[in-house]
JSON list of C-alpha atoms and ligand atoms in Angstrom, two decimals:
[
{"chain": "K", "resi": 99, "resn": "MET", "atom": "CA", "xyz": [-88.22, 182.38, 245.33]},
{"chain": "K", "resi": 100, "resn": "LYS", "atom": "CA", "xyz": [-91.29, 182.28, 243.11]},
{"chain": "K", "resi": 101, "resn": "ARG", "atom": "CA", "xyz": [-91.97, 178.87, 241.64]},
{"chain": "K", "resi": 102, "resn": "VAL", "atom": "CA", "xyz": [-94.92, 178.40, 239.27]},
{"chain": "K", "resi": 103, "resn": "VAL", "atom": "CA", "xyz": [-96.40, 175.49, 237.37]},
{"chain": "K", "resi": 104, "resn": "CYS", "atom": "CA", "xyz": [-97.26, 175.40, 233.65]},
{"chain": "K", "resi": 105, "resn": "PRO", "atom": "CA", "xyz": [-99.65, 172.44, 233.34]},
{"chain": "K", "resi": 106, "resn": "GLY", "atom": "CA", "xyz": [-100.92, 170.67, 230.25]},
{"chain": "K", "resi": 107, "resn": "SER", "atom": "CA", "xyz": [-101.13, 167.51, 228.20]},
{"chain": "K", "resi": 108, "resn": "PHE", "atom": "CA", "xyz": [-98.32, 168.52, 225.81]},
{"chain": "K", "resi": 109, "resn": "ASP", "atom": "CA", "xyz": [-99.24, 165.79, 223.31]},
{"chain": "K", "resi": 110, "resn": "PRO", "atom": "CA", "xyz": [-96.98, 167.07, 221.77]},
{"chain": "K", "resi": 111, "resn": "ILE", "atom": "CA", "xyz": [-95.46, 170.37, 222.92]},
{"chain": "K", "resi": 112, "resn": "THR", "atom": "CA", "xyz": [-95.88, 173.17, 220.32]},
{"chain": "K", "resi": 113, "resn": "PHE", "atom": "CA", "xyz": [-94.32, 176.57, 219.67]},
{"chain": "K", "resi": 114, "resn": "GLY", "atom": "CA", "xyz": [-97.38, 178.02, 221.43]},
{"chain": "K", "resi": 115, "resn": "HIS", "atom": "CA", "xyz": [-96.49, 176.20, 224.66]},
{"chain": "K", "resi": 116, "resn": "LEU", "atom": "CA", "xyz": [-92.83, 177.11, 224.23]},
{"chain": "K", "resi": 117, "resn": "ASP", "atom": "CA", "xyz": [-93.62, 180.80, 223.84]},
{"chain": "K", "resi": 118, "resn": "ILE", "atom": "CA", "xyz": [-95.47, 180.82, 227.18]},
{"chain": "K", "resi": 119, "resn": "ILE", "atom": "CA", "xyz": [-92.70, 178.78, 228.87]},
{"chain": "K", "resi": 120, "resn": "LYS", "atom": "CA", "xyz": [-89.99, 181.12, 227.57]},
{"chain": "K", "resi": 121, "resn": "ARG", "atom": "CA", "xyz": [-91.85, 184.25, 228.69]},
{"chain": "K", "resi": 122, "resn": "ALA", "atom": "CA", "xyz": [-92.72, 182.75, 232.09]},
{"chain": "K", "resi": 123, "resn": "SER", "atom": "CA", "xyz": [-89.10, 181.68, 232.61]},
{"chain": "K", "resi": 124, "resn": "SER", "atom": "CA", "xyz": [-88.00, 185.29, 232.26]},
{"chain": "K", "resi": 125, "resn": "ILE", "atom": "CA", "xyz": [-90.50, 186.42, 234.91]},
{"chain": "K", "resi": 126, "resn": "PHE", "atom": "CA", "xyz": [-90.37, 183.69, 237.57]},
{"chain": "K", "resi": 127, "resn": "ASP", "atom": "CA", "xyz": [-87.48, 182.02, 239.41]},
{"chain": "K", "resi": 128, "resn": "GLU", "atom": "CA", "xyz": [-88.53, 178.49, 238.55]},
{"chain": "K", "resi": 129, "resn": "ILE", "atom": "CA", "xyz": [-91.05, 176.97, 236.15]},
{"chain": "K", "resi": 130, "resn": "VAL", "atom": "CA", "xyz": [-92.28, 173.43, 236.55]},
{"chain": "K", "resi": 131, "resn": "ILE", "atom": "CA", "xyz": [-93.86, 172.08, 233.39]},
{"chain": "K", "resi": 132, "resn": "ALA", "atom": "CA", "xyz": [-96.33, 169.52, 234.67]},
{"chain": "K", "resi": 133, "resn": "VAL", "atom": "CA", "xyz": [-97.54, 166.85, 232.28]},
{"chain": "K", "resi": 134, "resn": "LEU", "atom": "CA", "xyz": [-100.95, 165.95, 233.66]},
{"chain": "K", "resi": 135, "resn": "VAL", "atom": "CA", "xyz": [-101.96, 162.33, 233.23]},
{"chain": "K", "resi": 136, "resn": "ASN", "atom": "CA", "xyz": [-105.56, 161.85, 232.16]},
{"chain": "K", "resi": 137, "resn": "GLN", "atom": "CA", "xyz": [-106.37, 158.14, 232.04]},
{"chain": "K", "resi": 138, "resn": "THR", "atom": "CA", "xyz": [-109.56, 158.70, 230.07]},
{"chain": "K", "resi": 139, "resn": "LYS", "atom": "CA", "xyz": [-107.92, 160.53, 227.17]},
{"chain": "K", "resi": 140, "resn": "GLN", "atom": "CA", "xyz": [-106.10, 158.54, 224.50]},
{"chain": "K", "resi": 141, "resn": "LYS", "atom": "CA", "xyz": [-102.72, 160.18, 223.80]},
{"chain": "K", "resi": 142, "resn": "LEU", "atom": "CA", "xyz": [-100.33, 159.84, 220.88]},
{"chain": "K", "resi": 143, "resn": "PHE", "atom": "CA", "xyz": [-97.25, 159.91, 223.12]},
{"chain": "K", "resi": 144, "resn": "THR", "atom": "CA", "xyz": [-96.70, 158.29, 226.52]},
{"chain": "K", "resi": 145, "resn": "VAL", "atom": "CA", "xyz": [-96.10, 160.51, 229.53]},
{"chain": "K", "resi": 146, "resn": "ASP", "atom": "CA", "xyz": [-92.42, 159.52, 229.56]},
{"chain": "K", "resi": 147, "resn": "GLU", "atom": "CA", "xyz": [-92.06, 160.40, 225.89]},
{"chain": "K", "resi": 148, "resn": "ARG", "atom": "CA", "xyz": [-93.73, 163.77, 226.44]},
{"chain": "K", "resi": 149, "resn": "ILE", "atom": "CA", "xyz": [-91.43, 164.50, 229.40]},
{"chain": "K", "resi": 150, "resn": "GLU", "atom": "CA", "xyz": [-88.39, 163.58, 227.32]},
{"chain": "K", "resi": 151, "resn": "MET", "atom": "CA", "xyz": [-89.51, 165.75, 224.39]},
{"chain": "K", "resi": 152, "resn": "ILE", "atom": "CA", "xyz": [-90.24, 168.73, 226.63]},
{"chain": "K", "resi": 153, "resn": "GLY", "atom": "CA", "xyz": [-86.86, 168.34, 228.34]},
{"chain": "K", "resi": 154, "resn": "GLU", "atom": "CA", "xyz": [-85.15, 168.30, 224.96]},
{"chain": "K", "resi": 155, "resn": "VAL", "atom": "CA", "xyz": [-86.73, 171.51, 223.66]},
{"chain": "K", "resi": 156, "resn": "THR", "atom": "CA", "xyz": [-86.55, 173.48, 226.93]},
{"chain": "K", "resi": 157, "resn": "ALA", "atom": "CA", "xyz": [-82.96, 172.54, 227.84]},
{"chain": "K", "resi": 158, "resn": "GLN", "atom": "CA", "xyz": [-81.79, 176.10, 227.19]},
{"chain": "K", "resi": 159, "resn": "TYR", "atom": "CA", "xyz": [-83.97, 177.46, 230.01]},
{"chain": "K", "resi": 160, "resn": "LYS", "atom": "CA", "xyz": [-82.03, 176.67, 233.16]},
{"chain": "K", "resi": 161, "resn": "ASN", "atom": "CA", "xyz": [-84.93, 177.48, 235.49]},
{"chain": "K", "resi": 162, "resn": "VAL", "atom": "CA", "xyz": [-87.38, 175.11, 233.78]},
{"chain": "K", "resi": 163, "resn": "LYS", "atom": "CA", "xyz": [-88.05, 171.60, 235.14]},
{"chain": "K", "resi": 164, "resn": "VAL", "atom": "CA", "xyz": [-90.40, 168.92, 233.86]},
{"chain": "K", "resi": 165, "resn": "ALA", "atom": "CA", "xyz": [-92.59, 166.66, 235.99]},
{"chain": "K", "resi": 166, "resn": "SER", "atom": "CA", "xyz": [-95.69, 164.52, 235.64]},
{"chain": "K", "resi": 167, "resn": "TRP", "atom": "CA", "xyz": [-98.72, 164.18, 237.88]},
{"chain": "K", "resi": 168, "resn": "SER", "atom": "CA", "xyz": [-101.69, 161.94, 237.98]},
{"chain": "K", "resi": 169, "resn": "GLY", "atom": "CA", "xyz": [-104.45, 163.68, 239.89]},
{"chain": "K", "resi": 170, "resn": "LEU", "atom": "CA", "xyz": [-105.70, 167.15, 240.63]},
{"chain": "K", "resi": 171, "resn": "LEU", "atom": "CA", "xyz": [-103.36, 169.95, 239.63]},
{"chain": "K", "resi": 172, "resn": "VAL", "atom": "CA", "xyz": [-103.95, 171.72, 242.93]},
{"chain": "K", "resi": 173, "resn": "ASP", "atom": "CA", "xyz": [-102.77, 168.62, 244.80]},
{"chain": "K", "resi": 174, "resn": "TYR", "atom": "CA", "xyz": [-99.53, 168.75, 242.83]},
{"chain": "K", "resi": 175, "resn": "CYS", "atom": "CA", "xyz": [-99.23, 172.43, 243.75]},
{"chain": "K", "resi": 176, "resn": "LYS", "atom": "CA", "xyz": [-99.83, 171.71, 247.43]},
{"chain": "K", "resi": 177, "resn": "ALA", "atom": "CA", "xyz": [-97.40, 168.78, 247.53]},
{"chain": "K", "resi": 178, "resn": "ASN", "atom": "CA", "xyz": [-94.70, 170.92, 245.91]},
{"chain": "K", "resi": 179, "resn": "ASP", "atom": "CA", "xyz": [-95.35, 174.22, 247.66]},
{"chain": "K", "resi": 180, "resn": "ILE", "atom": "CA", "xyz": [-96.43, 176.01, 244.47]},
{"chain": "K", "resi": 181, "resn": "SER", "atom": "CA", "xyz": [-99.00, 178.79, 244.79]},
{"chain": "K", "resi": 182, "resn": "MET", "atom": "CA", "xyz": [-99.46, 179.83, 241.17]},
{"chain": "K", "resi": 183, "resn": "ILE", "atom": "CA", "xyz": [-100.44, 178.24, 237.87]},
{"chain": "K", "resi": 184, "resn": "VAL", "atom": "CA", "xyz": [-99.39, 179.96, 234.63]},
{"chain": "K", "resi": 185, "resn": "LYS", "atom": "CA", "xyz": [-101.43, 179.31, 231.51]},
{"chain": "K", "resi": 186, "resn": "GLY", "atom": "CA", "xyz": [-101.62, 180.70, 228.02]},
{"chain": "K", "resi": 187, "resn": "LEU", "atom": "CA", "xyz": [-104.93, 182.11, 226.84]},
{"chain": "K", "resi": 188, "resn": "ARG", "atom": "CA", "xyz": [-105.32, 181.91, 223.07]},
{"chain": "K", "resi": 189, "resn": "ALA", "atom": "CA", "xyz": [-108.74, 183.34, 222.33]},
{"chain": "K", "resi": 190, "resn": "VAL", "atom": "CA", "xyz": [-112.12, 184.04, 223.83]},
{"chain": "K", "resi": 191, "resn": "THR", "atom": "CA", "xyz": [-113.06, 180.42, 223.09]},
{"chain": "K", "resi": 192, "resn": "ASP", "atom": "CA", "xyz": [-110.57, 179.32, 225.77]},
{"chain": "K", "resi": 193, "resn": "PHE", "atom": "CA", "xyz": [-111.94, 181.73, 228.29]},
{"chain": "K", "resi": 194, "resn": "ASP", "atom": "CA", "xyz": [-115.04, 180.06, 229.79]},
{"chain": "K", "resi": 195, "resn": "TYR", "atom": "CA", "xyz": [-113.29, 176.77, 230.50]},
{"chain": "K", "resi": 196, "resn": "GLU", "atom": "CA", "xyz": [-110.10, 178.38, 231.76]},
{"chain": "K", "resi": 197, "resn": "LEU", "atom": "CA", "xyz": [-112.00, 180.77, 234.00]},
{"chain": "K", "resi": 198, "resn": "GLN", "atom": "CA", "xyz": [-113.96, 177.89, 235.50]},
{"chain": "K", "resi": 199, "resn": "MET", "atom": "CA", "xyz": [-110.77, 175.89, 236.12]},
{"chain": "K", "resi": 200, "resn": "SER", "atom": "CA", "xyz": [-108.99, 178.85, 237.67]},
{"chain": "K", "resi": 201, "resn": "GLN", "atom": "CA", "xyz": [-111.94, 179.52, 239.99]},
{"chain": "K", "resi": 202, "resn": "ILE", "atom": "CA", "xyz": [-112.17, 175.88, 241.04]},
{"chain": "K", "resi": 203, "resn": "ASN", "atom": "CA", "xyz": [-108.43, 175.74, 241.68]},
{"chain": "K", "resi": 204, "resn": "LEU", "atom": "CA", "xyz": [-108.62, 178.91, 243.74]},
{"chain": "K", "resi": 205, "resn": "GLN", "atom": "CA", "xyz": [-111.47, 177.57, 245.78]},
{"chain": "K", "resi": 206, "resn": "LEU", "atom": "CA", "xyz": [-110.05, 174.06, 246.25]},
{"chain": "K", "resi": 207, "resn": "GLN", "atom": "CA", "xyz": [-106.60, 175.03, 247.50]},
{"chain": "K", "resi": 208, "resn": "GLY", "atom": "CA", "xyz": [-106.20, 178.82, 247.16]},
{"chain": "K", "resi": 209, "resn": "VAL", "atom": "CA", "xyz": [-103.97, 178.33, 244.12]},
{"chain": "K", "resi": 210, "resn": "GLU", "atom": "CA", "xyz": [-103.88, 181.41, 241.86]},
{"chain": "K", "resi": 211, "resn": "THR", "atom": "CA", "xyz": [-103.89, 181.27, 238.06]},
{"chain": "K", "resi": 212, "resn": "LEU", "atom": "CA", "xyz": [-102.03, 183.81, 235.98]},
{"chain": "K", "resi": 213, "resn": "PHE", "atom": "CA", "xyz": [-103.08, 183.97, 232.32]},
{"chain": "K", "resi": 214, "resn": "MET", "atom": "CA", "xyz": [-100.56, 185.09, 229.74]},
{"chain": "K", "resi": 215, "resn": "SER", "atom": "CA", "xyz": [-101.95, 186.09, 226.36]},
{"chain": "K", "resi": 216, "resn": "THR", "atom": "CA", "xyz": [-100.64, 183.85, 223.62]},
{"chain": "K", "resi": 217, "resn": "ALA", "atom": "CA", "xyz": [-98.54, 185.61, 221.00]},
{"chain": "K", "resi": 218, "resn": "PRO", "atom": "CA", "xyz": [-100.80, 186.35, 217.98]},
{"chain": "K", "resi": 219, "resn": "ALA", "atom": "CA", "xyz": [-98.62, 184.12, 215.80]},
{"chain": "K", "resi": 220, "resn": "HIS", "atom": "CA", "xyz": [-99.70, 181.12, 217.88]},
{"chain": "K", "resi": 221, "resn": "SER", "atom": "CA", "xyz": [-103.27, 182.06, 218.72]},
{"chain": "K", "resi": 222, "resn": "PHE", "atom": "CA", "xyz": [-104.81, 179.33, 216.54]},
{"chain": "K", "resi": 223, "resn": "LEU", "atom": "CA", "xyz": [-102.33, 176.64, 217.49]},
{"chain": "K", "resi": 224, "resn": "SER", "atom": "CA", "xyz": [-103.13, 173.48, 219.46]},
{"chain": "K", "resi": 225, "resn": "SER", "atom": "CA", "xyz": [-101.55, 170.04, 219.80]},
{"chain": "K", "resi": 226, "resn": "SER", "atom": "CA", "xyz": [-104.77, 168.49, 218.48]},
{"chain": "K", "resi": 227, "resn": "LEU", "atom": "CA", "xyz": [-104.69, 170.56, 215.29]},
{"chain": "K", "resi": 228, "resn": "VAL", "atom": "CA", "xyz": [-101.02, 169.79, 214.76]},
{"chain": "K", "resi": 229, "resn": "LYS", "atom": "CA", "xyz": [-101.74, 166.05, 215.05]},
{"chain": "K", "resi": 230, "resn": "GLU", "atom": "CA", "xyz": [-104.71, 166.27, 212.71]},
{"chain": "K", "resi": 231, "resn": "ILE", "atom": "CA", "xyz": [-102.84, 168.22, 210.03]},
{"chain": "K", "resi": 232, "resn": "ALA", "atom": "CA", "xyz": [-99.81, 165.94, 210.29]},
{"chain": "K", "resi": 233, "resn": "SER", "atom": "CA", "xyz": [-101.97, 162.82, 210.12]},
{"chain": "K", "resi": 234, "resn": "TYR", "atom": "CA", "xyz": [-103.16, 163.94, 206.68]},
{"chain": "K", "resi": 235, "resn": "GLY", "atom": "CA", "xyz": [-99.61, 164.64, 205.55]},
{"chain": "K", "resi": 236, "resn": "GLY", "atom": "CA", "xyz": [-99.85, 168.42, 206.04]},
{"chain": "K", "resi": 237, "resn": "ASP", "atom": "CA", "xyz": [-96.81, 170.54, 206.85]},
{"chain": "K", "resi": 238, "resn": "VAL", "atom": "CA", "xyz": [-96.60, 171.34, 210.58]},
{"chain": "K", "resi": 239, "resn": "SER", "atom": "CA", "xyz": [-92.94, 172.36, 210.62]},
{"chain": "K", "resi": 240, "resn": "SER", "atom": "CA", "xyz": [-93.79, 175.94, 211.61]},
{"chain": "K", "resi": 241, "resn": "TYR", "atom": "CA", "xyz": [-95.85, 174.78, 214.61]},
{"chain": "K", "resi": 242, "resn": "ILE", "atom": "CA", "xyz": [-93.50, 172.40, 216.43]},
{"chain": "K", "resi": 243, "resn": "PRO", "atom": "CA", "xyz": [-89.71, 172.24, 216.90]},
{"chain": "K", "resi": 244, "resn": "GLU", "atom": "CA", "xyz": [-87.67, 169.95, 214.64]},
{"chain": "K", "resi": 245, "resn": "PRO", "atom": "CA", "xyz": [-87.03, 167.17, 217.20]},
{"chain": "K", "resi": 246, "resn": "ILE", "atom": "CA", "xyz": [-90.76, 166.98, 217.97]},
{"chain": "K", "resi": 247, "resn": "LEU", "atom": "CA", "xyz": [-91.59, 166.97, 214.26]},
{"chain": "K", "resi": 248, "resn": "LYS", "atom": "CA", "xyz": [-89.31, 163.96, 213.72]},
{"chain": "K", "resi": 249, "resn": "ARG", "atom": "CA", "xyz": [-90.95, 162.06, 216.56]},
{"chain": "K", "resi": 250, "resn": "LEU", "atom": "CA", "xyz": [-94.43, 162.98, 215.40]},
{"chain": "K", "resi": 251, "resn": "LYS", "atom": "CA", "xyz": [-93.79, 161.79, 211.86]},
{"chain": "K", "resi": 252, "resn": "ALA", "atom": "CA", "xyz": [-92.25, 158.55, 213.15]},
{"chain": "K", "resi": 253, "resn": "ARG", "atom": "CA", "xyz": [-95.17, 157.88, 215.51]},
{"chain": "K", "resi": 254, "resn": "LEU", "atom": "CA", "xyz": [-97.81, 158.58, 212.87]},
{"chain": "K", "resi": 255, "resn": "ALA", "atom": "CA", "xyz": [-95.98, 156.37, 210.37]},
{"chain": "K", "resi": 256, "resn": "ALA", "atom": "CA", "xyz": [-95.70, 153.56, 212.93]},
{"chain": "K", "resi": 257, "resn": "ASN", "atom": "CA", "xyz": [-99.37, 153.89, 213.84]},
{"chain": "K", "resi": 258, "resn": "SER", "atom": "CA", "xyz": [-100.49, 153.85, 210.24]},
{"chain": "K", "resi": 259, "resn": "ALA", "atom": "CA", "xyz": [-98.26, 150.83, 209.47]},
{"chain": "K", "resi": 260, "resn": "GLY", "atom": "CA", "xyz": [-99.88, 149.09, 212.45]},
{"chain": "K", "resi": 261, "resn": "ASN", "atom": "CA", "xyz": [-103.35, 149.99, 211.21]},
{"chain": "K", "resi": 262, "resn": "ASN", "atom": "CA", "xyz": [-102.55, 148.65, 207.73]},
{"chain": "K", "resi": 263, "resn": "LEU", "atom": "CA", "xyz": [-101.74, 145.27, 209.26]},
{"chain": "K", "resi": 264, "resn": "ASN", "atom": "CA", "xyz": [-105.23, 145.04, 210.76]},
{"chain": "X", "resi": 331, "resn": "PNS", "atom": "O1", "xyz": [-103.17, 170.81, 227.59]},
{"chain": "X", "resi": 331, "resn": "PNS", "atom": "P1", "xyz": [-104.56, 170.64, 228.15]},
{"chain": "X", "resi": 331, "resn": "PNS", "atom": "O2", "xyz": [-105.08, 169.25, 227.88]},
{"chain": "X", "resi": 331, "resn": "PNS", "atom": "O3", "xyz": [-105.50, 171.72, 227.70]},
{"chain": "X", "resi": 331, "resn": "PNS", "atom": "O4", "xyz": [-104.40, 170.80, 229.76]},
{"chain": "X", "resi": 331, "resn": "PNS", "atom": "C1", "xyz": [-105.49, 170.70, 230.63]},
{"chain": "X", "resi": 331, "resn": "PNS", "atom": "C2", "xyz": [-105.01, 170.39, 232.05]},
{"chain": "X", "resi": 331, "resn": "PNS", "atom": "C3", "xyz": [-104.22, 169.07, 232.03]},
{"chain": "X", "resi": 331, "resn": "PNS", "atom": "C4", "xyz": [-104.12, 171.50, 232.53]},
{"chain": "X", "resi": 331, "resn": "PNS", "atom": "C5", "xyz": [-106.25, 170.26, 232.95]},
{"chain": "X", "resi": 331, "resn": "PNS", "atom": "O5", "xyz": [-107.13, 169.33, 232.40]},
{"chain": "X", "resi": 331, "resn": "PNS", "atom": "C6", "xyz": [-105.90, 169.87, 234.37]},
{"chain": "X", "resi": 331, "resn": "PNS", "atom": "O6", "xyz": [-105.45, 170.68, 235.15]},
{"chain": "X", "resi": 331, "resn": "PNS", "atom": "N1", "xyz": [-106.10, 168.57, 234.68]},
{"chain": "X", "resi": 331, "resn": "PNS", "atom": "C7", "xyz": [-105.78, 168.01, 235.99]},
{"chain": "X", "resi": 331, "resn": "PNS", "atom": "C8", "xyz": [-107.03, 167.66, 236.79]},
{"chain": "X", "resi": 331, "resn": "PNS", "atom": "C9", "xyz": [-107.55, 168.90, 237.49]},
{"chain": "X", "resi": 331, "resn": "PNS", "atom": "O7", "xyz": [-106.90, 169.42, 238.36]},
{"chain": "X", "resi": 331, "resn": "PNS", "atom": "N2", "xyz": [-108.74, 169.39, 237.03]},
{"chain": "X", "resi": 331, "resn": "PNS", "atom": "C10", "xyz": [-109.29, 170.67, 237.49]},
{"chain": "X", "resi": 331, "resn": "PNS", "atom": "C11", "xyz": [-110.25, 170.57, 238.62]},
{"chain": "X", "resi": 331, "resn": "PNS", "atom": "S1", "xyz": [-111.65, 169.59, 238.28]}
]
């Protein structure tokens, strides 16, 4: 059985992530979507919220599981007997960083990285851009699924109400 991990911040999950997850789920026996916890980065959603949102929009893929991990990705792989990371590659701008990560992960624990090219329709898409556009009231409905859109709008509204009180 080939089990792979799709790691990321998923703050929030986008159609770009979902495209990679869907394609990977048709290739491998089991996909673990790992929400990596980075204490130094401020996130819009908590890890639990991100896990819940991912679970909601990937429920149709029976071989997809969601987990979280605080630490090195390769340590998660080792602890869970996973030998391959699957990641989407959007453009050449992703390449240097992703290559470096894949080489470090290979050297640290012998974990392989398989890059899947992002579908052209999503090649410009990132969670950060989605949050920025939405924070200015822009329409992001073609970038994230409906349940995520609802949560994003609610969170941004709550945050801005909080800021207005200050
Ligand atoms: O969605 P992102 O933020 O681009 O995902 C990046 C992520 C979380 C996959 C990457 O930062 C990561 O693997 N972090 C875990 C720590 C780690 O293993 N770093 C690589 C070796 S220094």
